[in-house]
Amino acid sequence: MANPQRENGHIDIANEIAEKLARTQLSGTEHRILWAVWRKTWGWHKKEDRISLSQLVKMTELDRRSLRRTLKGLIEKNIVIKNFGRDKIALGSINFLRFNKDYETWKGRDKIAPRVKNAPKSGVKNAHHKRKERNSSKKILKKEFFELVNLLIEKMLENDPKANVP
């Protein structure tokens, strides 16, 4: 059972930022990258840190290409800021990343998640319908599998009536 304790480390996020992010339309991948950046920076009481793509891949379990594309989008939206630092050549592809807490400078910030009173039910029906189809095909495969096993057992008993059959 997981038992995280605040004393073992935590990330302080201002309520104002949390409220703004709750209304900002970001993808799940963007949220995962933000949490990783927060963990590597604010989680260690730093404003920015050198974070390699491989570190982000390990933390988020995203594939490298998707992570790079999504991180580039967060940088273009000015939600994450990338700095090269003083030793641009020595550091290679490892950049300094930080979360931009000045949400008024975020680009595309007017893309606020719409308020929806009732979620459309059509998407739920389609997802449920697909799940039913998948389950029925599993049942068919199981049935065919057991029929083949029974046929094999019959053939084994025809060849050797004293065979141990499970």
GROMACS .gro file of N, CA and C in nm:
model
  498
    1MET      N    1   0.085  -0.118   0.000
    1MET     CA    2   0.000   0.000   0.000
    1MET      C    3   0.089   0.124   0.000
    2ALA      N    4   0.061   0.215  -0.090
    2ALA     CA    5   0.137   0.340  -0.097
    2ALA      C    6   0.108   0.423   0.027
    3ASN      N    7   0.211   0.489   0.077
    3ASN     CA    8   0.196   0.570   0.198
    3ASN      C    9   0.282   0.696   0.186
    4PRO      N   10   0.254   0.783   0.086
    4PRO     CA   11   0.337   0.903   0.071
    4PRO      C   12   0.317   0.998   0.188
    5GLN      N   13   0.425   1.060   0.228
    5GLN     CA   14   0.421   1.155   0.338
    5GLN      C   15   0.475   1.290   0.290
    6ARG      N   16   0.411   1.395   0.332
    6ARG     CA   17   0.454   1.530   0.297
    6ARG      C   18   0.598   1.554   0.343
    7GLU      N   19   0.636   1.494   0.455
    7GLU     CA   20   0.770   1.512   0.510
    7GLU      C   21   0.878   1.454   0.418
    8ASN      N   22   0.840   1.362   0.330
    8ASN     CA   23   0.937   1.300   0.240
    8ASN      C   24   0.953   1.378   0.110
    9GLY      N   25   0.898   1.497   0.105
    9GLY     CA   26   0.910   1.583  -0.012
    9GLY      C   27   0.774   1.616  -0.069
   10HIS      N   28   0.760   1.737  -0.117
   10HIS     CA   29   0.635   1.781  -0.177
   10HIS      C   30   0.663   1.897  -0.271
   11ILE      N   31   0.565   1.928  -0.352
   11ILE     CA   32   0.576   2.037  -0.448
   11ILE      C   33   0.475   2.144  -0.408
   12ASP      N   34   0.523   2.264  -0.382
   12ASP     CA   35   0.434   2.376  -0.350
   12ASP      C   36   0.390   2.443  -0.479
   13ILE      N   37   0.261   2.444  -0.504
   13ILE     CA   38   0.205   2.511  -0.621
   13ILE      C   39   0.105   2.613  -0.571
   14ALA      N   40   0.122   2.738  -0.612
   14ALA     CA   41   0.031   2.844  -0.569
   14ALA      C   42  -0.111   2.813  -0.616
   15ASN      N   43  -0.207   2.841  -0.530
   15ASN     CA   44  -0.348   2.817  -0.565
   15ASN      C   45  -0.388   2.889  -0.693
   16GLU      N   46  -0.335   3.008  -0.713
   16GLU     CA   47  -0.367   3.087  -0.832
   16GLU      C   48  -0.324   3.011  -0.960
   17ILE      N   49  -0.207   2.948  -0.955
   17ILE     CA   50  -0.160   2.869  -1.070
   17ILE      C   51  -0.246   2.746  -1.087
   18ALA      N   52  -0.278   2.679  -0.978
   18ALA     CA   53  -0.362   2.558  -0.985
   18ALA      C   54  -0.498   2.591  -1.045
   19GLU      N   55  -0.556   2.703  -1.005
   19GLU     CA   56  -0.687   2.743  -1.058
   19GLU      C   57  -0.678   2.778  -1.206
   20LYS      N   58  -0.571   2.845  -1.246
   20LYS     CA   59  -0.553   2.880  -1.387
   20LYS      C   60  -0.534   2.754  -1.471
   21LEU      N   61  -0.453   2.660  -1.423
   21LEU     CA   62  -0.429   2.536  -1.497
   21LEU      C   63  -0.555   2.450  -1.505
   22ALA      N   64  -0.639   2.458  -1.403
   22ALA     CA   65  -0.764   2.381  -1.405
   22ALA      C   66  -0.856   2.430  -1.516
   23ARG      N   67  -0.843   2.556  -1.555
   23ARG     CA   68  -0.926   2.613  -1.661
   23ARG      C   69  -0.857   2.615  -1.797
   24THR      N   70  -0.730   2.578  -1.801
   24THR     CA   71  -0.653   2.581  -1.925
   24THR      C   72  -0.661   2.445  -1.993
   25GLN      N   73  -0.686   2.447  -2.121
   25GLN     CA   74  -0.700   2.323  -2.196
   25GLN      C   75  -0.562   2.271  -2.234
   26LEU      N   76  -0.517   2.166  -2.165
   26LEU     CA   77  -0.390   2.101  -2.195
   26LEU      C   78  -0.416   1.952  -2.213
   27SER      N   79  -0.334   1.890  -2.295
   27SER     CA   80  -0.350   1.746  -2.316
   27SER      C   81  -0.293   1.670  -2.196
   28GLY      N   82  -0.324   1.544  -2.189
   28GLY     CA   83  -0.270   1.460  -2.082
   28GLY      C   84  -0.119   1.453  -2.088
   29THR      N   85  -0.064   1.449  -2.209
   29THR     CA   86   0.082   1.445  -2.226
   29THR      C   87   0.144   1.574  -2.176
   30GLU      N   88   0.080   1.687  -2.206
   30GLU     CA   89   0.132   1.816  -2.158
   30GLU      C   90   0.131   1.820  -2.005
   31HIS      N   91   0.025   1.769  -1.944
   31HIS     CA   92   0.019   1.765  -1.797
   31HIS      C   93   0.130   1.677  -1.740
   32ARG      N   94   0.155   1.563  -1.802
   32ARG     CA   95   0.260   1.473  -1.752
   32ARG      C   96   0.396   1.540  -1.757
   33ILE      N   97   0.423   1.613  -1.865
   33ILE     CA   98   0.551   1.682  -1.877
   33ILE      C   99   0.560   1.794  -1.774
   34LEU      N  100   0.450   1.868  -1.753
   34LEU     CA  101   0.451   1.974  -1.651
   34LEU      C  102   0.482   1.917  -1.513
   35TRP      N  103   0.419   1.805  -1.478
   35TRP     CA  104   0.445   1.745  -1.347
   35TRP      C  105   0.591   1.702  -1.335
   36ALA      N  106   0.649   1.651  -1.442
   36ALA     CA  107   0.790   1.611  -1.438
   36ALA      C  108   0.880   1.733  -1.420
   37VAL      N  109   0.849   1.842  -1.491
   37VAL     CA  110   0.929   1.964  -1.476
   37VAL      C  111   0.914   2.019  -1.335
   38TRP      N  112   0.793   2.020  -1.281
   38TRP     CA  113   0.774   2.067  -1.143
   38TRP      C  114   0.852   1.981  -1.045
   39ARG      N  115   0.849   1.851  -1.066
   39ARG     CA  116   0.919   1.760  -0.974
   39ARG      C  117   1.069   1.787  -0.975
   40LYS      N  118   1.125   1.810  -1.096
   40LYS     CA  119   1.270   1.832  -1.107
   40LYS      C  120   1.310   1.973  -1.063
   41THR      N  121   1.217   2.067  -1.062
   41THR     CA  122   1.252   2.204  -1.024
   41THR      C  123   1.194   2.237  -0.887
   42TRP      N  124   1.067   2.267  -0.881
   42TRP     CA  125   1.005   2.308  -0.755
   42TRP      C  126   1.014   2.198  -0.649
   43GLY      N  127   1.017   2.073  -0.691
   43GLY     CA  128   1.031   1.963  -0.595
   43GLY      C  129   1.164   1.966  -0.521
   44TRP      N  130   1.263   2.032  -0.580
   44TRP     CA  131   1.394   2.048  -0.517
   44TRP      C  132   1.418   2.195  -0.481
   45HIS      N  133   1.312   2.274  -0.477
   45HIS     CA  134   1.318   2.416  -0.442
   45HIS      C  135   1.410   2.494  -0.536
   46LYS      N  136   1.400   2.462  -0.667
   46LYS     CA  137   1.476   2.532  -0.769
   46LYS      C  138   1.379   2.600  -0.865
   47LYS      N  139   1.423   2.710  -0.925
   47LYS     CA  140   1.340   2.776  -1.026
   47LYS      C  141   1.356   2.707  -1.161
   48GLU      N  142   1.477   2.659  -1.191
   48GLU     CA  143   1.502   2.587  -1.315
   48GLU      C  144   1.607   2.480  -1.290
   49ASP      N  145   1.614   2.386  -1.382
   49ASP     CA  146   1.712   2.279  -1.368
   49ASP      C  147   1.748   2.226  -1.505
   50ARG      N  148   1.866   2.165  -1.513
   50ARG     CA  149   1.906   2.097  -1.637
   50ARG      C  150   1.832   1.965  -1.642
   51ILE      N  151   1.744   1.953  -1.738
   51ILE     CA  152   1.663   1.832  -1.750
   51ILE      C  153   1.679   1.779  -1.892
   52SER      N  154   1.735   1.660  -1.903
   52SER     CA  155   1.753   1.600  -2.036
   52SER      C  156   1.624   1.533  -2.081
   53LEU      N  157   1.614   1.511  -2.211
   53LEU     CA  158   1.497   1.441  -2.264
   53LEU      C  159   1.489   1.300  -2.206
   54SER      N  160   1.604   1.236  -2.189
   54SER     CA  161   1.600   1.099  -2.134
   54SER      C  162   1.547   1.098  -1.991
   55GLN      N  163   1.575   1.202  -1.913
   55GLN     CA  164   1.517   1.209  -1.778
   55GLN      C  165   1.366   1.223  -1.787
   56LEU      N  166   1.319   1.308  -1.877
   56LEU     CA  167   1.175   1.327  -1.893
   56LEU      C  168   1.108   1.200  -1.944
   57VAL      N  169   1.174   1.130  -2.036
   57VAL     CA  170   1.120   1.003  -2.087
   57VAL      C  171   1.104   0.904  -1.973
   58LYS      N  172   1.206   0.896  -1.889
   58LYS     CA  173   1.202   0.802  -1.776
   58LYS      C  174   1.092   0.839  -1.676
   59MET      N  175   1.076   0.968  -1.649
   59MET     CA  176   0.978   1.013  -1.551
   59MET      C  177   0.834   0.999  -1.601
   60THR      N  178   0.813   1.026  -1.730
   60THR     CA  179   0.676   1.029  -1.783
   60THR      C  180   0.636   0.900  -1.853
   61GLU      N  181   0.735   0.818  -1.888
   61GLU     CA  182   0.712   0.694  -1.963
   61GLU      C  183   0.648   0.722  -2.099
   62LEU      N  184   0.680   0.837  -2.157
   62LEU     CA  185   0.635   0.872  -2.291
   62LEU      C  186   0.745   0.837  -2.390
   63ASP      N  187   0.708   0.812  -2.517
   63ASP     CA  188   0.813   0.788  -2.615
   63ASP      C  189   0.881   0.920  -2.647
   64ARG      N  190   1.007   0.912  -2.682
   64ARG     CA  191   1.092   1.029  -2.698
   64ARG      C  192   1.037   1.128  -2.802
   65ARG      N  193   0.989   1.077  -2.914
   65ARG     CA  194   0.940   1.166  -3.020
   65ARG      C  195   0.817   1.244  -2.974
   66SER      N  196   0.724   1.175  -2.910
   66SER     CA  197   0.603   1.241  -2.861
   66SER      C  198   0.638   1.344  -2.753
   67LEU      N  199   0.730   1.306  -2.665
   67LEU     CA  200   0.771   1.397  -2.558
   67LEU      C  201   0.836   1.522  -2.617
   68ARG      N  202   0.925   1.504  -2.713
   68ARG     CA  203   0.994   1.618  -2.773
   68ARG      C  204   0.894   1.713  -2.840
   69ARG      N  205   0.799   1.656  -2.914
   69ARG     CA  206   0.698   1.737  -2.984
   69ARG      C  207   0.610   1.813  -2.884
   70THR      N  208   0.568   1.745  -2.777
   70THR     CA  209   0.481   1.809  -2.678
   70THR      C  210   0.556   1.914  -2.599
   71LEU      N  211   0.681   1.885  -2.563
   71LEU     CA  212   0.762   1.984  -2.491
   71LEU      C  213   0.783   2.108  -2.577
   72LYS      N  214   0.808   2.087  -2.706
   72LYS     CA  215   0.823   2.201  -2.798
   72LYS      C  216   0.696   2.286  -2.798
   73GLY      N  217   0.579   2.220  -2.795
   73GLY     CA  218   0.453   2.293  -2.791
   73GLY      C  219   0.437   2.373  -2.663
   74LEU      N  220   0.477   2.314  -2.549
   74LEU     CA  221   0.470   2.387  -2.421
   74LEU      C  222   0.564   2.507  -2.422
   75ILE      N  223   0.679   2.492  -2.486
   75ILE     CA  224   0.774   2.603  -2.495
   75ILE      C  225   0.717   2.712  -2.587
   76GLU      N  226   0.655   2.672  -2.698
   76GLU     CA  227   0.594   2.770  -2.789
   76GLU      C  228   0.478   2.843  -2.722
   77LYS      N  229   0.405   2.773  -2.636
   77LYS     CA  230   0.294   2.837  -2.562
   77LYS      C  231   0.345   2.922  -2.447
   78ASN      N  232   0.476   2.916  -2.422
   78ASN     CA  233   0.542   2.992  -2.315
   78ASN      C  234   0.499   2.944  -2.176
   79ILE      N  235   0.454   2.820  -2.166
   79ILE     CA  236   0.419   2.762  -2.036
   79ILE      C  237   0.545   2.706  -1.972
   80VAL      N  238   0.632   2.650  -2.054
   80VAL     CA  239   0.765   2.605  -2.009
   80VAL      C  240   0.866   2.692  -2.082
   81ILE      N  241   0.969   2.734  -2.009
   81ILE     CA  242   1.074   2.817  -2.068
   81ILE      C  243   1.202   2.736  -2.075
   82LYS      N  244   1.267   2.741  -2.192
   82LYS     CA  245   1.392   2.669  -2.213
   82LYS      C  246   1.504   2.770  -2.223
   83ASN      N  247   1.607   2.753  -2.141
   83ASN     CA  248   1.726   2.837  -2.146
   83ASN      C  249   1.845   2.747  -2.176
   84PHE      N  250   1.943   2.802  -2.248
   84PHE     CA  251   2.060   2.723  -2.282
   84PHE      C  252   2.167   2.730  -2.173
   85GLY      N  253   2.162   2.829  -2.088
   85GLY     CA  254   2.265   2.843  -1.986
   85GLY      C  255   2.391   2.906  -2.045
   86ARG      N  256   2.494   2.915  -1.964
   86ARG     CA  257   2.618   2.978  -2.009
   86ARG      C  258   2.699   2.886  -2.100
   87ASP      N  259   2.700   2.756  -2.070
   87ASP     CA  260   2.784   2.662  -2.144
   87ASP      C  261   2.702   2.590  -2.250
   88LYS      N  262   2.654   2.664  -2.346
   88LYS     CA  263   2.567   2.607  -2.449
   88LYS      C  264   2.635   2.490  -2.520
   89ILE      N  265   2.761   2.505  -2.553
   89ILE     CA  266   2.833   2.400  -2.626
   89ILE      C  267   2.864   2.283  -2.534
   90ALA      N  268   2.909   2.309  -2.413
   90ALA     CA  269   2.949   2.202  -2.321
   90ALA      C  270   2.832   2.115  -2.279
   91LEU      N  271   2.713   2.174  -2.269
   91LEU     CA  272   2.598   2.098  -2.220
   91LEU      C  273   2.532   2.014  -2.328
   92GLY      N  274   2.563   2.039  -2.453
   92GLY     CA  275   2.501   1.961  -2.560
   92GLY      C  276   2.351   1.984  -2.564
   93SER      N  277   2.274   1.874  -2.563
   93SER     CA  278   2.129   1.886  -2.578
   93SER      C  279   2.057   1.900  -2.444
   94ILE      N  280   2.131   1.907  -2.334
   94ILE     CA  281   2.066   1.922  -2.204
   94ILE      C  282   2.039   2.071  -2.183
   95ASN      N  283   1.913   2.104  -2.167
   95ASN     CA  284   1.872   2.243  -2.152
   95ASN      C  285   1.822   2.270  -2.011
   96PHE      N  286   1.823   2.397  -1.975
   96PHE     CA  287   1.762   2.438  -1.851
   96PHE      C  288   1.614   2.459  -1.878
   97LEU      N  289   1.529   2.394  -1.803
   97LEU     CA  290   1.384   2.409  -1.818
   97LEU      C  291   1.326   2.466  -1.691
   98ARG      N  292   1.222   2.546  -1.708
   98ARG     CA  293   1.149   2.596  -1.591
   98ARG      C  294   1.005   2.622  -1.631
   99PHE      N  295   0.918   2.615  -1.532
   99PHE     CA  296   0.777   2.645  -1.552
   99PHE      C  297   0.759   2.795  -1.546
  100ASN      N  298   0.684   2.850  -1.641
  100ASN     CA  299   0.657   2.994  -1.643
  100ASN      C  300   0.531   3.021  -1.561
  101LYS      N  301   0.551   3.070  -1.440
  101LYS     CA  302   0.436   3.093  -1.352
  101LYS      C  303   0.358   3.219  -1.388
  102ASP      N  304   0.412   3.302  -1.477
  102ASP     CA  305   0.341   3.422  -1.521
  102ASP      C  306   0.243   3.382  -1.631
  103TYR      N  307   0.126   3.333  -1.592
  103TYR     CA  308   0.030   3.278  -1.687
  103TYR      C  309  -0.026   3.382  -1.784
  104GLU      N  310  -0.010   3.510  -1.753
  104GLU     CA  311  -0.057   3.614  -1.845
  104GLU      C  312   0.028   3.619  -1.972
  105THR      N  313   0.148   3.561  -1.968
  105THR     CA  314   0.235   3.559  -2.087
  105THR      C  315   0.220   3.429  -2.166
  106TRP      N  316   0.137   3.337  -2.119
  106TRP     CA  317   0.116   3.213  -2.194
  106TRP      C  318   0.048   3.245  -2.325
  107LYS      N  319   0.092   3.182  -2.430
  107LYS     CA  320   0.029   3.201  -2.562
  107LYS      C  321  -0.081   3.098  -2.577
  108GLY      N  322  -0.186   3.138  -2.644
  108GLY     CA  323  -0.300   3.048  -2.659
  108GLY      C  324  -0.372   3.029  -2.527
  109ARG      N  325  -0.351   3.123  -2.435
  109ARG     CA  326  -0.413   3.108  -2.303
  109ARG      C  327  -0.563   3.128  -2.306
  110ASP      N  328  -0.615   3.186  -2.417
  110ASP     CA  329  -0.759   3.203  -2.424
  110ASP      C  330  -0.827   3.073  -2.465
  111LYS      N  331  -0.749   2.970  -2.489
  111LYS     CA  332  -0.809   2.839  -2.516
  111LYS      C  333  -0.841   2.775  -2.382
  112ILE      N  334  -0.940   2.828  -2.319
  112ILE     CA  335  -0.983   2.779  -2.188
  112ILE      C  336  -1.079   2.662  -2.210
  113ALA      N  337  -1.068   2.563  -2.127
  113ALA     CA  338  -1.157   2.447  -2.137
  113ALA      C  339  -1.301   2.494  -2.120
  114PRO      N  340  -1.389   2.456  -2.211
  114PRO     CA  341  -1.528   2.501  -2.202
  114PRO      C  342  -1.599   2.438  -2.083
  115ARG      N  343  -1.693   2.513  -2.029
  115ARG     CA  344  -1.774   2.459  -1.919
  115ARG      C  345  -1.884   2.373  -1.979
  116VAL      N  346  -1.887   2.250  -1.941
  116VAL     CA  347  -1.985   2.157  -1.996
  116VAL      C  348  -2.073   2.108  -1.883
  117LYS      N  349  -2.205   2.132  -1.898
  117LYS     CA  350  -2.298   2.087  -1.794
  117LYS      C  351  -2.318   1.937  -1.802
  118ASN      N  352  -2.347   1.887  -1.921
  118ASN     CA  353  -2.367   1.743  -1.940
  118ASN      C  354  -2.272   1.696  -2.048
  119ALA      N  355  -2.186   1.602  -2.014
  119ALA     CA  356  -2.092   1.548  -2.112
  119ALA      C  357  -2.170   1.475  -2.220
  120PRO      N  358  -2.126   1.484  -2.346
  120PRO     CA  359  -2.196   1.413  -2.452
  120PRO      C  360  -2.192   1.262  -2.428
  121LYS      N  361  -2.309   1.201  -2.440
  121LYS     CA  362  -2.318   1.059  -2.410
  121LYS      C  363  -2.276   0.973  -2.527
  122SER      N  364  -2.267   1.031  -2.647
  122SER     CA  365  -2.233   0.951  -2.764
  122SER      C  366  -2.094   0.890  -2.751
  123GLY      N  367  -1.998   0.965  -2.699
  123GLY     CA  368  -1.863   0.911  -2.682
  123GLY      C  369  -1.860   0.795  -2.585
  124VAL      N  370  -1.938   0.806  -2.480
  124VAL     CA  371  -1.943   0.699  -2.381
  124VAL      C  372  -2.005   0.574  -2.440
  125LYS      N  373  -2.112   0.591  -2.518
  125LYS     CA  374  -2.176   0.475  -2.580
  125LYS      C  375  -2.080   0.404  -2.674
  126ASN      N  376  -2.007   0.483  -2.755
  126ASN     CA  377  -1.914   0.422  -2.850
  126ASN      C  378  -1.804   0.345  -2.778
  127ALA      N  379  -1.751   0.403  -2.672
  127ALA     CA  380  -1.646   0.335  -2.599
  127ALA      C  381  -1.699   0.207  -2.537
  128HIS      N  382  -1.820   0.213  -2.482
  128HIS     CA  383  -1.880   0.094  -2.419
  128HIS      C  384  -1.910  -0.011  -2.525
  129HIS      N  385  -1.959   0.034  -2.640
  129HIS     CA  386  -1.993  -0.058  -2.748
  129HIS      C  387  -1.868  -0.133  -2.794
  130LYS      N  388  -1.757  -0.063  -2.810
  130LYS     CA  389  -1.632  -0.128  -2.851
  130LYS      C  390  -1.590  -0.231  -2.747
  131ARG      N  391  -1.607  -0.197  -2.622
  131ARG     CA  392  -1.568  -0.289  -2.516
  131ARG      C  393  -1.651  -0.416  -2.524
  132LYS      N  394  -1.782  -0.403  -2.554
  132LYS     CA  395  -1.867  -0.521  -2.567
  132LYS      C  396  -1.819  -0.609  -2.681
  133GLU      N  397  -1.785  -0.547  -2.794
  133GLU     CA  398  -1.737  -0.623  -2.909
  133GLU      C  399  -1.610  -0.699  -2.873
  134ARG      N  400  -1.521  -0.634  -2.802
  134ARG     CA  401  -1.395  -0.697  -2.764
  134ARG      C  402  -1.421  -0.815  -2.672
  135ASN      N  403  -1.512  -0.799  -2.576
  135ASN     CA  404  -1.543  -0.909  -2.485
  135ASN      C  405  -1.605  -1.026  -2.559
  136SER      N  406  -1.694  -1.000  -2.654
  136SER     CA  407  -1.759  -1.109  -2.725
  136SER      C  408  -1.657  -1.185  -2.810
  137SER      N  409  -1.560  -1.116  -2.870
  137SER     CA  410  -1.458  -1.186  -2.948
  137SER      C  411  -1.369  -1.268  -2.856
  138LYS      N  412  -1.344  -1.220  -2.734
  138LYS     CA  413  -1.268  -1.299  -2.638
  138LYS      C  414  -1.342  -1.427  -2.604
  139LYS      N  415  -1.473  -1.415  -2.584
  139LYS     CA  416  -1.553  -1.533  -2.550
  139LYS      C  417  -1.549  -1.635  -2.663
  140ILE      N  418  -1.556  -1.588  -2.786
  140ILE     CA  419  -1.551  -1.678  -2.902
  140ILE      C  420  -1.416  -1.748  -2.906
  141LEU      N  421  -1.309  -1.673  -2.886
  141LEU     CA  422  -1.176  -1.733  -2.888
  141LEU      C  423  -1.160  -1.835  -2.776
  142LYS      N  424  -1.210  -1.803  -2.657
  142LYS     CA  425  -1.202  -1.898  -2.545
  142LYS      C  426  -1.279  -2.025  -2.579
  143LYS      N  427  -1.397  -2.009  -2.635
  143LYS     CA  428  -1.480  -2.124  -2.670
  143LYS      C  429  -1.408  -2.211  -2.772
  144GLU      N  430  -1.350  -2.150  -2.876
  144GLU     CA  431  -1.275  -2.225  -2.977
  144GLU      C  432  -1.154  -2.294  -2.915
  145PHE      N  433  -1.088  -2.226  -2.824
  145PHE     CA  434  -0.971  -2.283  -2.758
  145PHE      C  435  -1.009  -2.408  -2.680
  146PHE      N  436  -1.116  -2.399  -2.602
  146PHE     CA  437  -1.158  -2.515  -2.523
  146PHE      C  438  -1.206  -2.630  -2.612
  147GLU      N  439  -1.270  -2.598  -2.724
  147GLU     CA  440  -1.311  -2.703  -2.817
  147GLU      C  441  -1.189  -2.775  -2.872
  148LEU      N  442  -1.084  -2.699  -2.905
  148LEU     CA  443  -0.962  -2.760  -2.956
  148LEU      C  444  -0.893  -2.845  -2.849
  149VAL      N  445  -0.892  -2.797  -2.727
  149VAL     CA  446  -0.832  -2.873  -2.616
  149VAL      C  447  -0.908  -3.004  -2.597
  150ASN      N  448  -1.041  -2.998  -2.597
  150ASN     CA  449  -1.121  -3.120  -2.582
  150ASN      C  450  -1.096  -3.217  -2.696
  151LEU      N  451  -1.085  -3.167  -2.818
  151LEU     CA  452  -1.057  -3.252  -2.933
  151LEU      C  453  -0.920  -3.319  -2.918
  152LEU      N  454  -0.822  -3.243  -2.872
  152LEU     CA  455  -0.688  -3.298  -2.851
  152LEU      C  456  -0.691  -3.407  -2.745
  153ILE      N  457  -0.764  -3.385  -2.636
  153ILE     CA  458  -0.775  -3.486  -2.530
  153ILE      C  459  -0.841  -3.612  -2.584
  154GLU      N  460  -0.947  -3.597  -2.664
  154GLU     CA  461  -1.013  -3.714  -2.723
  154GLU      C  462  -0.916  -3.794  -2.809
  155LYS      N  463  -0.837  -3.726  -2.891
  155LYS     CA  464  -0.741  -3.793  -2.979
  155LYS      C  465  -0.633  -3.863  -2.897
  156MET      N  466  -0.589  -3.799  -2.787
  156MET     CA  467  -0.489  -3.862  -2.700
  156MET      C  468  -0.545  -3.989  -2.639
  157LEU      N  469  -0.671  -3.987  -2.596
  157LEU     CA  470  -0.733  -4.104  -2.534
  157LEU      C  471  -0.759  -4.214  -2.637
  158GLU      N  472  -0.784  -4.177  -2.762
  158GLU     CA  473  -0.799  -4.278  -2.867
  158GLU      C  474  -0.669  -4.354  -2.888
  159ASN      N  475  -0.557  -4.281  -2.887
  159ASN     CA  476  -0.426  -4.343  -2.907
  159ASN      C  477  -0.381  -4.421  -2.784
  160ASP      N  478  -0.407  -4.367  -2.666
  160ASP     CA  479  -0.365  -4.432  -2.541
  160ASP      C  480  -0.474  -4.412  -2.437
  161PRO      N  481  -0.564  -4.512  -2.421
  161PRO     CA  482  -0.675  -4.498  -2.327
  161PRO      C  483  -0.632  -4.482  -2.182
  162LYS      N  484  -0.508  -4.520  -2.149
  162LYS     CA  485  -0.460  -4.511  -2.011
  162LYS      C  486  -0.384  -4.380  -1.984
  163ALA      N  487  -0.383  -4.290  -2.080
  163ALA     CA  488  -0.308  -4.165  -2.065
  163ALA      C  489  -0.367  -4.080  -1.952
  164ASN      N  490  -0.276  -4.013  -1.880
  164ASN     CA  491  -0.320  -3.921  -1.773
  164ASN      C  492  -0.364  -3.790  -1.837
  165VAL      N  493  -0.489  -3.760  -1.822
  165VAL     CA  494  -0.546  -3.639  -1.880
  165VAL      C  495  -0.583  -3.545  -1.767
  166PRO      N  496  -0.540  -3.421  -1.777
  166PRO     CA  497  -0.572  -3.325  -1.669
  166PRO      C  498  -0.719  -3.294  -1.663
   0.00000   0.00000   0.00000
